[in-house]
mmCIF file with all atom_site columns, C-alpha atoms in Angstrom:
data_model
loop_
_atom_site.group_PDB
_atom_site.id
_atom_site.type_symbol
_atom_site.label_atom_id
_atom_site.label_alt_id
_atom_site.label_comp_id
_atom_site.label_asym_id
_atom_site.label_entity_id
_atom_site.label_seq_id
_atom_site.pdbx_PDB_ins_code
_atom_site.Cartn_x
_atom_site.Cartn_y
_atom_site.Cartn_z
_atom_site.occupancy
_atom_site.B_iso_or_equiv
_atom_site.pdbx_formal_charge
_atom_site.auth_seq_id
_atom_site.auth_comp_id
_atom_site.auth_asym_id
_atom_site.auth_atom_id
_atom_site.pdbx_PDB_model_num
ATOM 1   C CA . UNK D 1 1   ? 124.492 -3.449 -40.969 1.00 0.00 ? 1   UNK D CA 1
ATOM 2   C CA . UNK D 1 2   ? 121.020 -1.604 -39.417 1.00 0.00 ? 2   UNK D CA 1
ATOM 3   C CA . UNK D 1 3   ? 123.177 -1.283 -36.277 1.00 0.00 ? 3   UNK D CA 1
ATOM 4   C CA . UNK D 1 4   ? 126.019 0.426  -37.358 1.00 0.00 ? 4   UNK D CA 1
ATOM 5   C CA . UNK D 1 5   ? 125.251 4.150  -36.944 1.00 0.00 ? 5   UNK D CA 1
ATOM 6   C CA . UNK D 1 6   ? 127.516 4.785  -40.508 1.00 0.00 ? 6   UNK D CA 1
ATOM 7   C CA . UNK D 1 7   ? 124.626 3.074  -42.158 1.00 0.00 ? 7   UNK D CA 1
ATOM 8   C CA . UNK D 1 8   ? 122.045 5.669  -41.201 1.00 0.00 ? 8   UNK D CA 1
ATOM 9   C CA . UNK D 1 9   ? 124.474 8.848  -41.265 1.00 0.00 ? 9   UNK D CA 1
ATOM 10  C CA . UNK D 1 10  ? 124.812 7.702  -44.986 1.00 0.00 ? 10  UNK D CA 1
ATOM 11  C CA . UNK D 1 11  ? 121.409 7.090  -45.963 1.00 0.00 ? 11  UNK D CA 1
ATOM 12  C CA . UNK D 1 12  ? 120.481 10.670 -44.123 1.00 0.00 ? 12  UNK D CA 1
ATOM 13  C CA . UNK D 1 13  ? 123.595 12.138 -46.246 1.00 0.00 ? 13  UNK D CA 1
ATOM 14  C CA . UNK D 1 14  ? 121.728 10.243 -49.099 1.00 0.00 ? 14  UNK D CA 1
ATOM 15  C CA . UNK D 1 15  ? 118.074 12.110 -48.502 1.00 0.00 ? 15  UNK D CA 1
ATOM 16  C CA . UNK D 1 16  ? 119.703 15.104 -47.796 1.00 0.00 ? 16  UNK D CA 1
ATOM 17  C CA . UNK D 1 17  ? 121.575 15.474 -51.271 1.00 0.00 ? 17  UNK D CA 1
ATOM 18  C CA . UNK D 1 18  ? 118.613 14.244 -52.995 1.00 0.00 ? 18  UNK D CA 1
ATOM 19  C CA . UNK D 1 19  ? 115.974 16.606 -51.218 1.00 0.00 ? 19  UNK D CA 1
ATOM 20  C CA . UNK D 1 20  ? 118.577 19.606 -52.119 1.00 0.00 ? 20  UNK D CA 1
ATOM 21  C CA . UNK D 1 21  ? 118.274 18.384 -55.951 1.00 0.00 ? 21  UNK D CA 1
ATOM 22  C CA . UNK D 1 22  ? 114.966 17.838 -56.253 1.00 0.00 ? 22  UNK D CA 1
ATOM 23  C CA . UNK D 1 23  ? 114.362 21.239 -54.515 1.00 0.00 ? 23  UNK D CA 1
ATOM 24  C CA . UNK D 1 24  ? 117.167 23.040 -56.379 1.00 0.00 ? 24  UNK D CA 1
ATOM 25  C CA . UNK D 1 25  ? 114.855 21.628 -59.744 1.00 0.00 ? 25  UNK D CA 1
ATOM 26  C CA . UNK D 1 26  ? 111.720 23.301 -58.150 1.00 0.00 ? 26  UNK D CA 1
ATOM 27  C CA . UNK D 1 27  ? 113.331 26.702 -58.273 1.00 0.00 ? 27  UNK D CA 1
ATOM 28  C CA . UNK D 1 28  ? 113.052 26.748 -62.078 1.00 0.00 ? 28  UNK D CA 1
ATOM 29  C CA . UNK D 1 29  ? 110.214 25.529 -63.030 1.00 0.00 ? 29  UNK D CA 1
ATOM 30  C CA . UNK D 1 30  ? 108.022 28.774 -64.459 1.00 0.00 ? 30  UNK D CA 1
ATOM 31  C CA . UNK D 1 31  ? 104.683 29.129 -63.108 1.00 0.00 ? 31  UNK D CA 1
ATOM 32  C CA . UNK D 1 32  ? 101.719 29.135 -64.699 1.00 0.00 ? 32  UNK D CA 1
ATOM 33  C CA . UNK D 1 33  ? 97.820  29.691 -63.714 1.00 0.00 ? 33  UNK D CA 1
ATOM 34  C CA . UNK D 1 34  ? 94.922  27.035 -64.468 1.00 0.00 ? 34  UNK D CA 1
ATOM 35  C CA . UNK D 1 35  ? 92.372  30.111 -64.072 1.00 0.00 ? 35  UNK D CA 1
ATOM 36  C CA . UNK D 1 36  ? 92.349  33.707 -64.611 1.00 0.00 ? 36  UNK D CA 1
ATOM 37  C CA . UNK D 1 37  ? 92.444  34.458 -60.960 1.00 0.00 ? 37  UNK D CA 1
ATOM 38  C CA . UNK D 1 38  ? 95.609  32.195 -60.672 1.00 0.00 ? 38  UNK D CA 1
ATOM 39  C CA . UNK D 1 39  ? 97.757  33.723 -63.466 1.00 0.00 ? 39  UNK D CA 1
ATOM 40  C CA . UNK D 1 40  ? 96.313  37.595 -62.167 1.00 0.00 ? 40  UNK D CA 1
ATOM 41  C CA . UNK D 1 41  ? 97.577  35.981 -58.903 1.00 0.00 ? 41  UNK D CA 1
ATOM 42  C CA . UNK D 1 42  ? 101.161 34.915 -60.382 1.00 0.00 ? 42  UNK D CA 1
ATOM 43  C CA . UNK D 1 43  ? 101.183 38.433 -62.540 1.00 0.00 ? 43  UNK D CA 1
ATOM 44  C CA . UNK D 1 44  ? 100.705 40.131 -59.220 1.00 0.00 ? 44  UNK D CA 1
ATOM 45  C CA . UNK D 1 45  ? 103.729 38.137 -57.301 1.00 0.00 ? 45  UNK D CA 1
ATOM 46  C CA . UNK D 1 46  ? 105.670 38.155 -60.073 1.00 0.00 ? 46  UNK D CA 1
ATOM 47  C CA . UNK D 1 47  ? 105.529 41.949 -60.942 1.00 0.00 ? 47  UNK D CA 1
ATOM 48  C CA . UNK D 1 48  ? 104.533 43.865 -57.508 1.00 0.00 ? 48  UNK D CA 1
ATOM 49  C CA . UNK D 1 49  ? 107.253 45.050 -56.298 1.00 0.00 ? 49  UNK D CA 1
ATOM 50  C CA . UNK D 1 50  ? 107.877 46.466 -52.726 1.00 0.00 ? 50  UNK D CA 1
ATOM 51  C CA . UNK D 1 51  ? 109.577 49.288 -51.619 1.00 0.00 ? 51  UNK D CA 1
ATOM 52  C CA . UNK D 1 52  ? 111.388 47.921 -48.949 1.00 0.00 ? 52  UNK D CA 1
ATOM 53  C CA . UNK D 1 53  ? 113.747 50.945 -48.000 1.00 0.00 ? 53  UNK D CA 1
ATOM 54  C CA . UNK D 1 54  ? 117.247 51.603 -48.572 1.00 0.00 ? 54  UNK D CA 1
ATOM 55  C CA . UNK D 1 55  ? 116.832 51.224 -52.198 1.00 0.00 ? 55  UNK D CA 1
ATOM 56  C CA . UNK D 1 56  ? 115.650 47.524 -52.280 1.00 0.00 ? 56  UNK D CA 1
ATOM 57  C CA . UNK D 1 57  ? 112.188 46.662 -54.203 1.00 0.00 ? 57  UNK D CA 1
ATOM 58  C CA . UNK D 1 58  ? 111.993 43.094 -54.555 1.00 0.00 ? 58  UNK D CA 1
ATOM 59  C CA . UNK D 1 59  ? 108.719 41.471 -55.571 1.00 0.00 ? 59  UNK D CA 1
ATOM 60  C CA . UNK D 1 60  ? 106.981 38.948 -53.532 1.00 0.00 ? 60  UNK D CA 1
ATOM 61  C CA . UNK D 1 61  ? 108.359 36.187 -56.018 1.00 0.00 ? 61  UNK D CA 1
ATOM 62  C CA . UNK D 1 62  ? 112.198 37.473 -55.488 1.00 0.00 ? 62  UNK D CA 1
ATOM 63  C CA . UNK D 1 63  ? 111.868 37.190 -51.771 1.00 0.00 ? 63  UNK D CA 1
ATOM 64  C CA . UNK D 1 64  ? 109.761 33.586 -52.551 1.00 0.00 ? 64  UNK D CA 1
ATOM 65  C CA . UNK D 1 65  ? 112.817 32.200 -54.556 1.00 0.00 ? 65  UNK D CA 1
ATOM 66  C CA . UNK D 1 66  ? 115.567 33.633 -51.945 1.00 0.00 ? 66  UNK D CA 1
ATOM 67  C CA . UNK D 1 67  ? 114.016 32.057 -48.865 1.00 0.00 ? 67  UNK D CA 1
ATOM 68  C CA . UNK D 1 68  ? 113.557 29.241 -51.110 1.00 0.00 ? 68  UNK D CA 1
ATOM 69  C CA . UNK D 1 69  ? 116.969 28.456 -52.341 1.00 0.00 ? 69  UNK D CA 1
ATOM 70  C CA . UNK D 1 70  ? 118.022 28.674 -48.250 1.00 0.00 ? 70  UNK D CA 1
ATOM 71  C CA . UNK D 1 71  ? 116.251 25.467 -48.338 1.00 0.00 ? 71  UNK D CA 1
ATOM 72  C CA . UNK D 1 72  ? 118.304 23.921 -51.053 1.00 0.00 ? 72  UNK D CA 1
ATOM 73  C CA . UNK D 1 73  ? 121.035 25.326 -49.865 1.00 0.00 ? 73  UNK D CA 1
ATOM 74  C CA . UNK D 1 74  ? 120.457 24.094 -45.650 1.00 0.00 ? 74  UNK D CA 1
ATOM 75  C CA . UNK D 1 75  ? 120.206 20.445 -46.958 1.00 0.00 ? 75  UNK D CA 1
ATOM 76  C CA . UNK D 1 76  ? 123.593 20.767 -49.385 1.00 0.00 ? 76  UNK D CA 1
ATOM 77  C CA . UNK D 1 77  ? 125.329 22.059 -46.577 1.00 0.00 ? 77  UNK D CA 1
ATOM 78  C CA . UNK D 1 78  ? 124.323 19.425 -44.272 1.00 0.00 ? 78  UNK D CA 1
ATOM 79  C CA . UNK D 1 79  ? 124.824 16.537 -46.861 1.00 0.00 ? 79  UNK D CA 1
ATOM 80  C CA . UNK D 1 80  ? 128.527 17.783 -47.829 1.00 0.00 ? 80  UNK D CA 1
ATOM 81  C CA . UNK D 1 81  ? 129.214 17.960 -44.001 1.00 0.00 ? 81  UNK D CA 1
ATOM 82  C CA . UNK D 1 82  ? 128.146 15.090 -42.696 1.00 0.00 ? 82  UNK D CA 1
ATOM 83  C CA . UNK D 1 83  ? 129.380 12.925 -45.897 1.00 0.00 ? 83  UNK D CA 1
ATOM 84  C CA . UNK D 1 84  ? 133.138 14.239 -45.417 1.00 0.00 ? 84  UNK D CA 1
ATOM 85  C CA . UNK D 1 85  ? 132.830 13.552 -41.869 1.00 0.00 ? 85  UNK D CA 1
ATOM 86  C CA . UNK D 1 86  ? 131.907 9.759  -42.604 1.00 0.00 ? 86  UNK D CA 1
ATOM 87  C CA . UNK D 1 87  ? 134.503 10.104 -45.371 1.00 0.00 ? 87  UNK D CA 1
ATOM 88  C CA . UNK D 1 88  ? 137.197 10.974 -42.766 1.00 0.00 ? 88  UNK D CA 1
ATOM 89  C CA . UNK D 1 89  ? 136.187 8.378  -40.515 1.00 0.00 ? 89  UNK D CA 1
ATOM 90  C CA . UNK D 1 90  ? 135.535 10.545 -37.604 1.00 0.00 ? 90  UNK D CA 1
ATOM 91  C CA . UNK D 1 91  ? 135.620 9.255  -34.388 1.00 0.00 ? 91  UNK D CA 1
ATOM 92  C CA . UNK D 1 92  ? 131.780 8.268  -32.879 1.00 0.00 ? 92  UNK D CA 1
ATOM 93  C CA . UNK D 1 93  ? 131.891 10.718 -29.844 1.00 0.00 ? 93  UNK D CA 1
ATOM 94  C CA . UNK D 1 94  ? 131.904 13.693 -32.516 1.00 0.00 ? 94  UNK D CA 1
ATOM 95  C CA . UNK D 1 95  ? 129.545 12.088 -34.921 1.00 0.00 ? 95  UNK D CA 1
ATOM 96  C CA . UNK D 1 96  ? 127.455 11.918 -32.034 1.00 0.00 ? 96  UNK D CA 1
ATOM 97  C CA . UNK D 1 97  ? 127.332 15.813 -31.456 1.00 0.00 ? 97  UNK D CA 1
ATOM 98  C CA . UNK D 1 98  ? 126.915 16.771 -35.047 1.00 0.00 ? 98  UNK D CA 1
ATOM 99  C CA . UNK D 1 99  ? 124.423 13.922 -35.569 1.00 0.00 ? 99  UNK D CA 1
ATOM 100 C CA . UNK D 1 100 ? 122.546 15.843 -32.240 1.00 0.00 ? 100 UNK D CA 1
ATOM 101 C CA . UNK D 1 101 ? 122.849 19.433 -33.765 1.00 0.00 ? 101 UNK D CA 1
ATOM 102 C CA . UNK D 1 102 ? 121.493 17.957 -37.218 1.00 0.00 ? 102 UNK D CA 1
ATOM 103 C CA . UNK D 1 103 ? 118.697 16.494 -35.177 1.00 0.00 ? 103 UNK D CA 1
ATOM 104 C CA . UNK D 1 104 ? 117.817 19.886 -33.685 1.00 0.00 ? 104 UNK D CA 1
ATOM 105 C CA . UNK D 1 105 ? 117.806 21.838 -37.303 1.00 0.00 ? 105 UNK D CA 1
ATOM 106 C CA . UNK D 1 106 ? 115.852 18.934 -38.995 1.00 0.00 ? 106 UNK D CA 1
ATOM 107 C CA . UNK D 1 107 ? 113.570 18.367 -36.207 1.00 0.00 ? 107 UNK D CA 1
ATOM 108 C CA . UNK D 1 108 ? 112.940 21.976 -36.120 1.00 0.00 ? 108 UNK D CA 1
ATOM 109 C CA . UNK D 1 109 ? 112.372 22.129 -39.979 1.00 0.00 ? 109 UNK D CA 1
ATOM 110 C CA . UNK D 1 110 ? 110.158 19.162 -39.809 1.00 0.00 ? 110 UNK D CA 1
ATOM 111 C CA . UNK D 1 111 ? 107.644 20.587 -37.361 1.00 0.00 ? 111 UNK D CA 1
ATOM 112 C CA . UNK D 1 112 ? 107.498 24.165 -40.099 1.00 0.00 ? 112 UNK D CA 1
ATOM 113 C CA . UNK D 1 113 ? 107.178 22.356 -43.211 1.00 0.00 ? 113 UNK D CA 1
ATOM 114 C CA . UNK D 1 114 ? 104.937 20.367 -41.600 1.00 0.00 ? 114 UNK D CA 1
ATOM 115 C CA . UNK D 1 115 ? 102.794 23.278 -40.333 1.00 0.00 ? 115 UNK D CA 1
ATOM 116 C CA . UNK D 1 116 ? 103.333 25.286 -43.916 1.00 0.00 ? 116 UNK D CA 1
ATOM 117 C CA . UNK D 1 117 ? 103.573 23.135 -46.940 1.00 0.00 ? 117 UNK D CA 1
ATOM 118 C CA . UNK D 1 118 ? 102.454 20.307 -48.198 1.00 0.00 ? 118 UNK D CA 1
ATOM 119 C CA . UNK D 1 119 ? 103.161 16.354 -48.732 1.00 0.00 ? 119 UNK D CA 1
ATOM 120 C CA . UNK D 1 120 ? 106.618 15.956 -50.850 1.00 0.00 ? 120 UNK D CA 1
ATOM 121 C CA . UNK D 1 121 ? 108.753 18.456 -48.535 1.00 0.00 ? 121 UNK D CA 1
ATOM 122 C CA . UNK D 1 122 ? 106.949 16.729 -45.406 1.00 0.00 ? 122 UNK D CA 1
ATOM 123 C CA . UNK D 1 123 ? 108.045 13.023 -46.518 1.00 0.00 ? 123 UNK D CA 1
ATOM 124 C CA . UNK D 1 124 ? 111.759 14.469 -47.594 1.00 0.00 ? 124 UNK D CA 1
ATOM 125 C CA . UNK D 1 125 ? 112.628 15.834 -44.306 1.00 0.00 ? 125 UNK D CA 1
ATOM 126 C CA . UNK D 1 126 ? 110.816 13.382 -42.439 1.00 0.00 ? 126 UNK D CA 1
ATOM 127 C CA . UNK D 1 127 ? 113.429 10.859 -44.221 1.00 0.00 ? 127 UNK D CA 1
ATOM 128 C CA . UNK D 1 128 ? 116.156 12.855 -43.187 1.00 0.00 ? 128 UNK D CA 1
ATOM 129 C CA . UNK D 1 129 ? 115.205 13.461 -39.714 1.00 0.00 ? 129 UNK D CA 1
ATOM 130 C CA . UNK D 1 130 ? 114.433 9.228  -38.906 1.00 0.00 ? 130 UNK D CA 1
ATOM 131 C CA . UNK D 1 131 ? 117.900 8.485  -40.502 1.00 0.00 ? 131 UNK D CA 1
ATOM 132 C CA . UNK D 1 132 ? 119.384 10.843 -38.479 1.00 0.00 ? 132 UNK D CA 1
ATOM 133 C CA . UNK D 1 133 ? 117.253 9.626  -35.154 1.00 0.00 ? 133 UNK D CA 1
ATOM 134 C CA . UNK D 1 134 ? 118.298 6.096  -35.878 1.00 0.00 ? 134 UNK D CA 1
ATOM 135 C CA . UNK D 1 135 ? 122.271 6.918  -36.608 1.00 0.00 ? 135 UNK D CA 1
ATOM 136 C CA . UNK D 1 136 ? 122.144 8.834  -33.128 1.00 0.00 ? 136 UNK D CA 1
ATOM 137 C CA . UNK D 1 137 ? 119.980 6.185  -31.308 1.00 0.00 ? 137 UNK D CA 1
ATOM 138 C CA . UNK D 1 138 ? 122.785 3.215  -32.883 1.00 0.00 ? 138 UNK D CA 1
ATOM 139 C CA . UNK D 1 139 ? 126.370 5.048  -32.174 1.00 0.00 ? 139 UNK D CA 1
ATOM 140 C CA . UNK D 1 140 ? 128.423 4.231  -29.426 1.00 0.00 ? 140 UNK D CA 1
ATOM 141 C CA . UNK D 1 141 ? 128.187 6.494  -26.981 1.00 0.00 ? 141 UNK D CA 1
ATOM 142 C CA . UNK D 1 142 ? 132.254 6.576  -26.349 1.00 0.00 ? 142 UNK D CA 1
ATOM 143 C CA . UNK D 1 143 ? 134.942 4.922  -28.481 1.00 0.00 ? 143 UNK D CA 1
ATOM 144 C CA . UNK D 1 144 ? 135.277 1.866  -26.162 1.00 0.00 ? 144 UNK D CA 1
ATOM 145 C CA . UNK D 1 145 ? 132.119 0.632  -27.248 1.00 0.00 ? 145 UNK D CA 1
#
C-alpha cells in the first residue's frame, strides 16, 4: 500500500481539500482586538480605504480577504484536479508530470508561508507537499513498470 504512488496522490488530494476548508472557515471569522491598540488597529484595516486609481478604493482588509481566498481557492483547484485524475485512472507517466508541477507550486508555497505566517498554514502545506514528494518518489517512471 505505502508503495503505490495512488496512496499518496490521495492522501495529498485529502490535505489539500481539507486545508481549502479549514482556510475557506478562516475567511469568516470577524475580528476582534484584545487591547485598544488592536481593535484601533482592526478599525484602521477595516475602514481605511485606498485610492487605488481608476475608481477602485479597497481597504487593506478587502485586499487581505482577496489574496486570501486565492489560497482557498489554489488548494480546491489542486484537490479537484488531482482527485479526478486518480478517479479516471490516468496513466502513471502523466500523473508523474502533474504530480511534478504540483510539487513546484507547493514547494514554492511552502518556502512563503513558511517565511510569512505562522504554525497551522506551515504544517498544512507541509502535509501536502511530503504526500506529493512521496507519490512522485513511488510512481513508475513508464507504464512497463
Amino acid at each position: 500500500m505505502l508503495k503505490r504512488y495512488t496512496f499518496w496522490l490521495t492522501a495529498a488530494v485529502i490535505f489539500q481539500f481539507l486545508t481549502a476548508v479549514i482556510h475557506s472557515i478562516s475567511l469568516f471569522i470577524p475580528l476582534s482586538g484584545d487591547s485598544e491598540v488592536e481593535k484601533q488597529m482592526i478599525s484602521l484595516v477595516t475602514t481605511l480605504r485606498l485610492d487605488m486609481g481608476a475608481g477602485f478604493h479597497p481597504t487593506f482588509s478587502n485586499l487581505f480577504i482577496a489574496l486570501s481566498s486565492c489560497l482557498s481557492f489554489l488548494f480546491f483547484f489542486a484537490a479537484l484536479t488531482n482527485g479526478y485524475l486518480l478517479w479516471k485512472h490516468t496513466e502513471a507517466s502523466v500523473m508523474r508530470g502533474v504530480m511534478g508541477i504540483n510539487i513546484l507550486i507547493f514547494g514554492s508555497l511552502f518556502a512563503v508561508v513558511a517565511y510569512f505566517t505562522f504554525l497551522v498554514p506551515i504544517v498544512c502545506v507541509g502535509l501536502v507537499l511530503v504526500n506529493l514528494l512521496a507519490a512522485f518518489i513511488v510512481a513508475p517512471k513508464n507504464e512497463a513498470a
